[in-house]
mmCIF file of C-alpha atoms and ligand atoms in Angstrom:
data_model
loop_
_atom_site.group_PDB
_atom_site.id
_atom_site.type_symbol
_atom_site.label_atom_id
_atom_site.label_comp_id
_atom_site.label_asym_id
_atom_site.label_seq_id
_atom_site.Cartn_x
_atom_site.Cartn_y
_atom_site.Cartn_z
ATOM 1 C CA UNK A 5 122.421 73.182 89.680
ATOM 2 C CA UNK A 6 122.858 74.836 92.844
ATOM 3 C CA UNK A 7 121.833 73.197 96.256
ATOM 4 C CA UNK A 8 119.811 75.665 98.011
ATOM 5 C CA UNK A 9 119.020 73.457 100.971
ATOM 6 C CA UNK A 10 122.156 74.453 102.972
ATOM 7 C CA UNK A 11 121.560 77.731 102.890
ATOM 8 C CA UNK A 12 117.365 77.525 103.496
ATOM 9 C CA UNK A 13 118.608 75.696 106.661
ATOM 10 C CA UNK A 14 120.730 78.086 107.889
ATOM 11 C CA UNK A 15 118.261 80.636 107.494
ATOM 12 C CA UNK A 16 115.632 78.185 109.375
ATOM 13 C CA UNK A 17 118.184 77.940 111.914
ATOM 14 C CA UNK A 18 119.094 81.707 112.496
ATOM 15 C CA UNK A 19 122.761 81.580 111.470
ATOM 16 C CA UNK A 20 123.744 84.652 110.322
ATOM 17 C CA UNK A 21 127.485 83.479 109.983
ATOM 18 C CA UNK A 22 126.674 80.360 107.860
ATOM 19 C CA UNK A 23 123.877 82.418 105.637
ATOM 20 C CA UNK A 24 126.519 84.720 104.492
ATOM 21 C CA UNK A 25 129.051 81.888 103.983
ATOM 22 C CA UNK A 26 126.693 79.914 101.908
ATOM 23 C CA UNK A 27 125.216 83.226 99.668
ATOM 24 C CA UNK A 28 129.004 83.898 98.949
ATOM 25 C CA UNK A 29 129.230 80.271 97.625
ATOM 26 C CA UNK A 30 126.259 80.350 95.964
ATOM 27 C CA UNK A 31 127.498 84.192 94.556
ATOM 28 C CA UNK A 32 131.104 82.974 93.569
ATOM 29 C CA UNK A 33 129.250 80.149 91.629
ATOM 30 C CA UNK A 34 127.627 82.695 89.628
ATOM 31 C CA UNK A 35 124.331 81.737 90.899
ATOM 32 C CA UNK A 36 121.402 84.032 89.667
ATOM 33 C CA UNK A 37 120.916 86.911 92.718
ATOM 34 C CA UNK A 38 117.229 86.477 92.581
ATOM 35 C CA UNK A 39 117.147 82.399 92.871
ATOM 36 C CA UNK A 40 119.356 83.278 95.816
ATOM 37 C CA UNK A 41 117.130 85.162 97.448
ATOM 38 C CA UNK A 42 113.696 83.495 96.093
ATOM 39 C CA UNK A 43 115.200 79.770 96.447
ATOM 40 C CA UNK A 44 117.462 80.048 99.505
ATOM 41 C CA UNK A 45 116.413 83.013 101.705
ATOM 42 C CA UNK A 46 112.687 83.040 101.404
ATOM 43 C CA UNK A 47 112.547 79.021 101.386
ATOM 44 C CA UNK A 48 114.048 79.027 104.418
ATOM 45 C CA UNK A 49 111.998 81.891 105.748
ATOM 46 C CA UNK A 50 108.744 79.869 104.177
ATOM 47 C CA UNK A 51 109.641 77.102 106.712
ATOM 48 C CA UNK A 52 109.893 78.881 109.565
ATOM 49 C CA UNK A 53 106.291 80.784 108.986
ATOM 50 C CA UNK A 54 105.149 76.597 108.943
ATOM 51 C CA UNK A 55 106.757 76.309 111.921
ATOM 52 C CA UNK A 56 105.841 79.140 113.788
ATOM 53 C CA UNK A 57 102.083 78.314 112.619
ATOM 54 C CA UNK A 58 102.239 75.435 114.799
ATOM 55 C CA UNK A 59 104.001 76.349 118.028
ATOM 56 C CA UNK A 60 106.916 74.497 117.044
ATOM 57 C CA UNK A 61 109.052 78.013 116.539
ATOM 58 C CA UNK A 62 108.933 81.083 118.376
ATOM 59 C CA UNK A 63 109.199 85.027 118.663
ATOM 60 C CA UNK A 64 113.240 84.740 119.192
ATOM 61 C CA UNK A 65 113.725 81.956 116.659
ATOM 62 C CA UNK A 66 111.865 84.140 113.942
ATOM 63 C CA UNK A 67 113.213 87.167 114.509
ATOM 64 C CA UNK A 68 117.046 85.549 114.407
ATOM 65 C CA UNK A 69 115.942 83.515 111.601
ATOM 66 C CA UNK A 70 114.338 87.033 109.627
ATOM 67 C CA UNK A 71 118.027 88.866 110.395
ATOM 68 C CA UNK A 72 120.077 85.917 109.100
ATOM 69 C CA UNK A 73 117.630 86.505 106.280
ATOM 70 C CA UNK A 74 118.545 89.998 105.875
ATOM 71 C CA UNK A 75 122.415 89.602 106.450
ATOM 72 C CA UNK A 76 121.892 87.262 103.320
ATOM 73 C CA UNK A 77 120.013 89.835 100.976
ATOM 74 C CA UNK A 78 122.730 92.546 102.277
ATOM 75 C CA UNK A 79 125.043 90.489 100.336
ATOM 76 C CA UNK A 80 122.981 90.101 97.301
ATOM 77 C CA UNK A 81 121.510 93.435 96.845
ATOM 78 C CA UNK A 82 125.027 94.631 95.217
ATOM 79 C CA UNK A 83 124.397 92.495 92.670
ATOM 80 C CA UNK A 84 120.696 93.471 92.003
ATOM 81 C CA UNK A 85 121.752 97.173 91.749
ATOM 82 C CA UNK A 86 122.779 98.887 88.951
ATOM 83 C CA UNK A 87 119.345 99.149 87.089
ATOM 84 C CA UNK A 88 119.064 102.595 85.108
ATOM 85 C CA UNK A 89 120.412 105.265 87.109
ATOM 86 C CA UNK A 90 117.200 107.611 85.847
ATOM 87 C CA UNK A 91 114.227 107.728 88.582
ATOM 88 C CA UNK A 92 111.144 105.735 86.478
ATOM 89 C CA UNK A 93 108.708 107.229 89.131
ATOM 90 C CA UNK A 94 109.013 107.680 93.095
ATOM 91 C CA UNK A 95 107.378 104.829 94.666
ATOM 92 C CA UNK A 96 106.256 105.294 98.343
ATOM 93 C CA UNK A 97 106.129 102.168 100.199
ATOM 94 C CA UNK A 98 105.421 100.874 103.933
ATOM 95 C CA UNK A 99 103.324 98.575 106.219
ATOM 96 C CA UNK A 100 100.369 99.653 106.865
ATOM 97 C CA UNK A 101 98.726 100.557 110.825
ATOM 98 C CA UNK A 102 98.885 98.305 113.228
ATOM 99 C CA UNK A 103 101.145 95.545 111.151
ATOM 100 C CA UNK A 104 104.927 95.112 112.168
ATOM 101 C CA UNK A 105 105.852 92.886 109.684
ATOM 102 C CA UNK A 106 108.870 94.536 107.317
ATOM 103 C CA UNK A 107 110.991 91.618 105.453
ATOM 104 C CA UNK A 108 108.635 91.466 102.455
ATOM 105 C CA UNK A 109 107.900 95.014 102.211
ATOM 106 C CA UNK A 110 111.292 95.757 102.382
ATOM 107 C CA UNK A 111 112.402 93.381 99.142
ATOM 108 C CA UNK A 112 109.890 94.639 97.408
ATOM 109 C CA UNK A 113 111.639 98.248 97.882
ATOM 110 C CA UNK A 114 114.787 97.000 97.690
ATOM 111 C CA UNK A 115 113.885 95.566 94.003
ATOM 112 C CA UNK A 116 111.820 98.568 92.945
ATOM 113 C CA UNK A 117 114.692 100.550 93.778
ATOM 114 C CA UNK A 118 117.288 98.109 92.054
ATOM 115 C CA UNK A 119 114.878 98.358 89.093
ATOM 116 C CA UNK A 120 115.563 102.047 88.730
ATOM 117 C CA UNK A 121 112.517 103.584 90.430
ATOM 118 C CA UNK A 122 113.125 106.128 93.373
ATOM 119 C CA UNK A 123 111.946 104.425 96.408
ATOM 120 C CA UNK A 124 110.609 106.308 100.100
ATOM 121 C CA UNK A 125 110.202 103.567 102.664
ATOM 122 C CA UNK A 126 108.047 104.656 105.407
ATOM 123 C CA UNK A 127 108.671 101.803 107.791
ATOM 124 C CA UNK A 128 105.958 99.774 109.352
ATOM 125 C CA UNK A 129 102.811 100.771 111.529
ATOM 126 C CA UNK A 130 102.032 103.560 108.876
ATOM 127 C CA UNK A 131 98.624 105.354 109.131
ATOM 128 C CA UNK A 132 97.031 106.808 106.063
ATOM 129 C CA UNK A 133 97.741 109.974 107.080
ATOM 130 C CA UNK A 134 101.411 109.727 107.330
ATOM 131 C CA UNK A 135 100.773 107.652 103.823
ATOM 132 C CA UNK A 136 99.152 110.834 101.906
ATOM 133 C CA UNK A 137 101.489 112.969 103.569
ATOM 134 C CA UNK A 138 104.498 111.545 102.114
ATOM 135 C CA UNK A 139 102.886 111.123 98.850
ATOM 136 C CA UNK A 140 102.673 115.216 99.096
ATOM 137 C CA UNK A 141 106.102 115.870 100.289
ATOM 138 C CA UNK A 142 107.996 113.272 97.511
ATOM 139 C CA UNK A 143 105.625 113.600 94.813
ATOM 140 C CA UNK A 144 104.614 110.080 94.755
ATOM 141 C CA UNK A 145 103.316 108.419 91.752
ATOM 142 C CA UNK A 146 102.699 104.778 93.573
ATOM 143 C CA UNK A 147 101.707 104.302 96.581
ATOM 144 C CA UNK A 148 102.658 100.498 97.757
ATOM 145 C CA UNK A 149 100.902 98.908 100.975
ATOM 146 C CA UNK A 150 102.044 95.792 102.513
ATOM 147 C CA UNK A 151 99.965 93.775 105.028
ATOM 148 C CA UNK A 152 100.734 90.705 106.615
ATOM 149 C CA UNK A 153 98.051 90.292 109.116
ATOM 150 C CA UNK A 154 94.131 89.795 108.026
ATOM 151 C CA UNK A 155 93.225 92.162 110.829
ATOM 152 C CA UNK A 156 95.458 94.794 108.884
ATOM 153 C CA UNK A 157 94.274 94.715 105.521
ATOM 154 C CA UNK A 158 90.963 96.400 106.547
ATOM 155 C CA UNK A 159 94.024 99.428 106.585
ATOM 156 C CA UNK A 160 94.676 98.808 102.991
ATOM 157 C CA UNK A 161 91.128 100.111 102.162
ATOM 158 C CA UNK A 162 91.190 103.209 104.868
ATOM 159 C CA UNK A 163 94.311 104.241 103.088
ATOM 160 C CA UNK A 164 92.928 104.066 99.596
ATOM 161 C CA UNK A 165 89.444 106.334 101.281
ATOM 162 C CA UNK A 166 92.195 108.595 102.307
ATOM 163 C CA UNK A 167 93.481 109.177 99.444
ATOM 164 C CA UNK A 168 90.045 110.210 97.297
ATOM 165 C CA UNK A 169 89.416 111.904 100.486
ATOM 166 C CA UNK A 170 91.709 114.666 99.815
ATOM 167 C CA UNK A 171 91.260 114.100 96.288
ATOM 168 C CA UNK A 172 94.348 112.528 95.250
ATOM 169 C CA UNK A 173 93.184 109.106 94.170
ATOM 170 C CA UNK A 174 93.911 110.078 89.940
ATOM 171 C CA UNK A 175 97.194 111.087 90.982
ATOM 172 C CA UNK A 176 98.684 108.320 92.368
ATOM 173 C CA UNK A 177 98.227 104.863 91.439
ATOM 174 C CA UNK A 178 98.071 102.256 94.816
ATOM 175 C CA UNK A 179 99.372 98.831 94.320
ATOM 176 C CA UNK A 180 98.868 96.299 97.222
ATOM 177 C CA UNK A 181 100.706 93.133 98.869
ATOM 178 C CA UNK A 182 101.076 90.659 101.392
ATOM 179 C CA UNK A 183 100.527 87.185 102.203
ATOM 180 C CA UNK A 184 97.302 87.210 103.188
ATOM 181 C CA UNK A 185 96.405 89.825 99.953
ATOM 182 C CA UNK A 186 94.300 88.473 97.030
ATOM 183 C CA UNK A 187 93.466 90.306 93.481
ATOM 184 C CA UNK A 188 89.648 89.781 94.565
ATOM 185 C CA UNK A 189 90.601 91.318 97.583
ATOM 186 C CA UNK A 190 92.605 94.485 95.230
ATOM 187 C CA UNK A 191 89.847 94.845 93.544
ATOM 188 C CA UNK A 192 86.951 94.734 96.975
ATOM 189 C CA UNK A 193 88.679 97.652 97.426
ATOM 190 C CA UNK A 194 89.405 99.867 95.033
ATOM 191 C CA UNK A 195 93.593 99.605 94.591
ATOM 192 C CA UNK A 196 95.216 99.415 91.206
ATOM 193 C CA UNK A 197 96.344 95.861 91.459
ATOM 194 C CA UNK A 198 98.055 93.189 93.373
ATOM 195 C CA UNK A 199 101.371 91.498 93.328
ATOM 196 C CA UNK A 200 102.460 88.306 95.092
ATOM 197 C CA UNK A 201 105.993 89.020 95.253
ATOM 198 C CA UNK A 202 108.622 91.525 94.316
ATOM 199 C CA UNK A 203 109.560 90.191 91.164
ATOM 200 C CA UNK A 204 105.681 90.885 90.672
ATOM 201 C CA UNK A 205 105.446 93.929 92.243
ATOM 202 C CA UNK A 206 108.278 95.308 90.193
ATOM 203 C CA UNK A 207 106.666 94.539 86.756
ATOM 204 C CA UNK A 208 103.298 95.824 88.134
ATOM 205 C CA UNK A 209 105.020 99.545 89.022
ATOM 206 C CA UNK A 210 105.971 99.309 85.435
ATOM 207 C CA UNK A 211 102.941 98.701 83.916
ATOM 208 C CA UNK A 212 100.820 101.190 85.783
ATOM 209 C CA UNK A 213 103.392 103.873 85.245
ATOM 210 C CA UNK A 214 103.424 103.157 81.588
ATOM 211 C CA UNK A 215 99.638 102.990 81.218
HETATM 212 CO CO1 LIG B 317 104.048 87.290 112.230
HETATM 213 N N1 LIG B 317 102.450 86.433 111.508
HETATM 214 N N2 LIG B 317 103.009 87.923 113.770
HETATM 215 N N3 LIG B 317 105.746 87.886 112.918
HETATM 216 N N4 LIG B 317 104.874 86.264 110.882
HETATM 217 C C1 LIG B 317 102.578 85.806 110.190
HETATM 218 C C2 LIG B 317 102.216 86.797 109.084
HETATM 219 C C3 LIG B 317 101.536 84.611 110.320
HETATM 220 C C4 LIG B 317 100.949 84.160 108.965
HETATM 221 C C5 LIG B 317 102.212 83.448 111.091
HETATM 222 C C6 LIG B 317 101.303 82.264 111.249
HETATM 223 O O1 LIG B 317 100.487 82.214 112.127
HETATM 224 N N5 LIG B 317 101.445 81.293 110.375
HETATM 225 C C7 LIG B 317 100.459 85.241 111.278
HETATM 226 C C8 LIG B 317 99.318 86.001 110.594
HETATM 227 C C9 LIG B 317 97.991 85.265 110.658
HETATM 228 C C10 LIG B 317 96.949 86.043 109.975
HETATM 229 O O2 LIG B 317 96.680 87.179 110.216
HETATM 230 N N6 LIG B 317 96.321 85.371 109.024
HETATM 231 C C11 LIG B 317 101.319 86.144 112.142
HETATM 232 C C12 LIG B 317 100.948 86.603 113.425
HETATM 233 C C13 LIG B 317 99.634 86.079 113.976
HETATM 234 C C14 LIG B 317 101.748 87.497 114.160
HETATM 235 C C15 LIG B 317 101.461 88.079 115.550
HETATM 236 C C16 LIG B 317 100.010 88.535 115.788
HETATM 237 C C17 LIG B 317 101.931 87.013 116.554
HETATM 238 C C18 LIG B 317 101.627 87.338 117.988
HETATM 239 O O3 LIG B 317 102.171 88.265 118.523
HETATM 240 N N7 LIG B 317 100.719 86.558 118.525
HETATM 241 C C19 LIG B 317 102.443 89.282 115.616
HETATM 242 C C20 LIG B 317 101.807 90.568 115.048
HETATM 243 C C21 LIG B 317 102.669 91.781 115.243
HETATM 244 C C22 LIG B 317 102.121 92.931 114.436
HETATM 245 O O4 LIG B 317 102.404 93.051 113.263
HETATM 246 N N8 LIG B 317 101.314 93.782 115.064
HETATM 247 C C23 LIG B 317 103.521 88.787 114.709
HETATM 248 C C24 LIG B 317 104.860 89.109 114.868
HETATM 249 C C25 LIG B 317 105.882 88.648 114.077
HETATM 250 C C26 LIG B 317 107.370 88.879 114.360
HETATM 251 C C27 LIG B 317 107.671 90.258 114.984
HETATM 252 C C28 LIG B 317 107.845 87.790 115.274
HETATM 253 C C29 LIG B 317 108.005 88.638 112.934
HETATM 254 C C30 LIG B 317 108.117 89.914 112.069
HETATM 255 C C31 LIG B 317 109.533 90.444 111.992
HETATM 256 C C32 LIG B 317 109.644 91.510 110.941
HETATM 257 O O5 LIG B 317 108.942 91.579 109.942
HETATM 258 N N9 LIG B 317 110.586 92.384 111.208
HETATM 259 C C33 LIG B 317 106.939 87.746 112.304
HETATM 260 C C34 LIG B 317 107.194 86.917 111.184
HETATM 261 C C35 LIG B 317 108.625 86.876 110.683
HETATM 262 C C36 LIG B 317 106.171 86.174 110.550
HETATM 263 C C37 LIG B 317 106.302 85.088 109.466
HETATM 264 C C38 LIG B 317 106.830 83.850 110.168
HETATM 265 C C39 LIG B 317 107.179 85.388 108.273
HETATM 266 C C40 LIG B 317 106.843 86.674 107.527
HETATM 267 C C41 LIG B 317 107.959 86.978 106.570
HETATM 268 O O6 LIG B 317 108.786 87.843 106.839
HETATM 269 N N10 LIG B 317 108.024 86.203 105.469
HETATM 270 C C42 LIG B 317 104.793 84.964 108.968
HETATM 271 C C43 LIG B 317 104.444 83.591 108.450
HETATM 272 C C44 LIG B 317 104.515 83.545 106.915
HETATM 273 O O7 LIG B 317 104.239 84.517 106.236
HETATM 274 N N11 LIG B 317 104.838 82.411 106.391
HETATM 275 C C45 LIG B 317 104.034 85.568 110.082
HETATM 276 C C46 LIG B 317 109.098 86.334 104.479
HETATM 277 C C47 LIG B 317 108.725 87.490 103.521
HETATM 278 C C48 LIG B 317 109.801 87.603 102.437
HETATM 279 O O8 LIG B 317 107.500 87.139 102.897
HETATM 280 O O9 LIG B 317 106.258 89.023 104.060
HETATM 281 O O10 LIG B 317 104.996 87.301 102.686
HETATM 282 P P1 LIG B 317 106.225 88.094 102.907
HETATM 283 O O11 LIG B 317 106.464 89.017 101.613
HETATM 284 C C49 LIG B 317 106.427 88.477 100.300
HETATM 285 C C50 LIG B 317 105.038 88.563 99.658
HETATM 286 O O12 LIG B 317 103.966 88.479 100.570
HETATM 287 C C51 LIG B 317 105.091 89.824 98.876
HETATM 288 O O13 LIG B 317 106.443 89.900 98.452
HETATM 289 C C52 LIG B 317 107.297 89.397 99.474
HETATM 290 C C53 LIG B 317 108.481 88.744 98.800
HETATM 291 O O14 LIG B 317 108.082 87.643 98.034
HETATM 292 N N12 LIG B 317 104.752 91.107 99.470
HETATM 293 C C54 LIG B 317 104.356 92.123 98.668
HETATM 294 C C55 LIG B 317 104.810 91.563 100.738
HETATM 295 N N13 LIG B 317 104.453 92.840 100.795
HETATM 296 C C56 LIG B 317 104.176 93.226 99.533
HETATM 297 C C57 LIG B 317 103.773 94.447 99.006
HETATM 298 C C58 LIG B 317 103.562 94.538 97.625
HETATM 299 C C59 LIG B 317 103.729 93.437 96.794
HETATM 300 C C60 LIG B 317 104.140 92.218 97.292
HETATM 301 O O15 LIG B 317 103.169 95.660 97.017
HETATM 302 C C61 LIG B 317 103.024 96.811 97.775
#
């Protein structure tokens, strides 16, 4: 059994250098890529949201702890890869207005895209606009909105009136995500279902697509 504590730390503590040493332990042990990142990475990133909570971390801390993060999941993602090579569906993915917040959003892509679907990551800050626009130019068949902020998710909903709007709402199906996002609040507002993580979201892409 691998001890995942090291490398949490290391994340909580912003250390690029000793994140990457301990995921290449933890890889040479033939520890399984997704309890890397799910144990080690995100447990460590888990602490620091506590701690930032209560004043006891700040901006700089967060934001070296979330690239140590990253530096770790570079070093994984190899490993993730090599799901079918065919595109199961182009996903189109981002953070929606007014929310900066990209580490979960990005995993999520990152696994939908190691899971064989075609992924278009629109970044963070996205309005619904620029959402139904790139569903248009890519031929999306899910849309994927990621919120981290409560004051954001009211852009979740905007996004989804967008999209029946201009008509498009049969065409695509929207899943949502985030930690402050519920089902009750998927289904408040009209999207095709929730997922709390990217393992999750993954197997919800599949489902809809398949349904
Ligand atoms: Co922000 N922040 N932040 N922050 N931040 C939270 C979200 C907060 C909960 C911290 C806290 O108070 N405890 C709080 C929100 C409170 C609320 O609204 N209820 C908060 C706040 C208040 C703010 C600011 C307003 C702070 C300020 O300036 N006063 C500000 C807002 C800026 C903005 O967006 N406009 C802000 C800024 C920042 C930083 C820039 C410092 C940094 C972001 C860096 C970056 O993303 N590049 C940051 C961070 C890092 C956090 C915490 C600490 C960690 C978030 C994270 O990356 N977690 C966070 C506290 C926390 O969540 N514990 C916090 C790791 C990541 C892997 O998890 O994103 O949840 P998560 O993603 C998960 C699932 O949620 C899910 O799968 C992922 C993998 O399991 N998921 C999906 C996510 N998206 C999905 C989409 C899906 C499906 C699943 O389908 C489409």
């Amino acid at each position: 059994m691998f001890d995942f504590s090291g490398l949490s730390n290391a994340v909580i503590e912003g250390d690029s250098d000793q994140v990457q040493a301990k995921v290449n332990a933890a890889i040479n042990a033939k520890v399984d890529p997704l309890a890397i990142i799910n144990q080690g990475l995100i447990g460590g990133m888990n602490v620091v949201g506590q701690r930032f909570k209560v004043n006891d971390m700040f901006v700089p801390e967060v934001l070296m702890s979330a690239r140590a993060m990253n530096d770790g999941i570079e070093l994984v993602k190899p490993l993730l890869a090599g799901g079918e090579m065919t595109n199961r569906g182009t996903v189109i993915i981002g953070t929606v207005k007014g929310d900066l917040h990209d580490i979960g959003k990005s995993l999520v892509g990152m696994m939908l895209e190691c899971s064989g679907f075609k992924v278009v990551d629109l970044g963070v800050d996205i309005s619904p606009e620029e959402f139904i626009k790139a569903i248009k130019e890519n031929d999306g068949k899910v849309l994927a909105l990621s919120a981290l902020l409560t004051t954001t998710m009211l852009s979740m909903k905007s996004t989804i009136d967008e999209c029946v709007a201009q008509g498009m709402r049969n065409d695509v199906k929207v899943i949502i995500g985030g930690a402050p996002i519920s089902q009750e609040f998927s289904d408040q507002i009209g999207a095709d279902g929730y997922a709390g993580d990217a393992a999750a979201a993954v197997e919800l892409v599949a489902k809809l697509l398949a349904s």
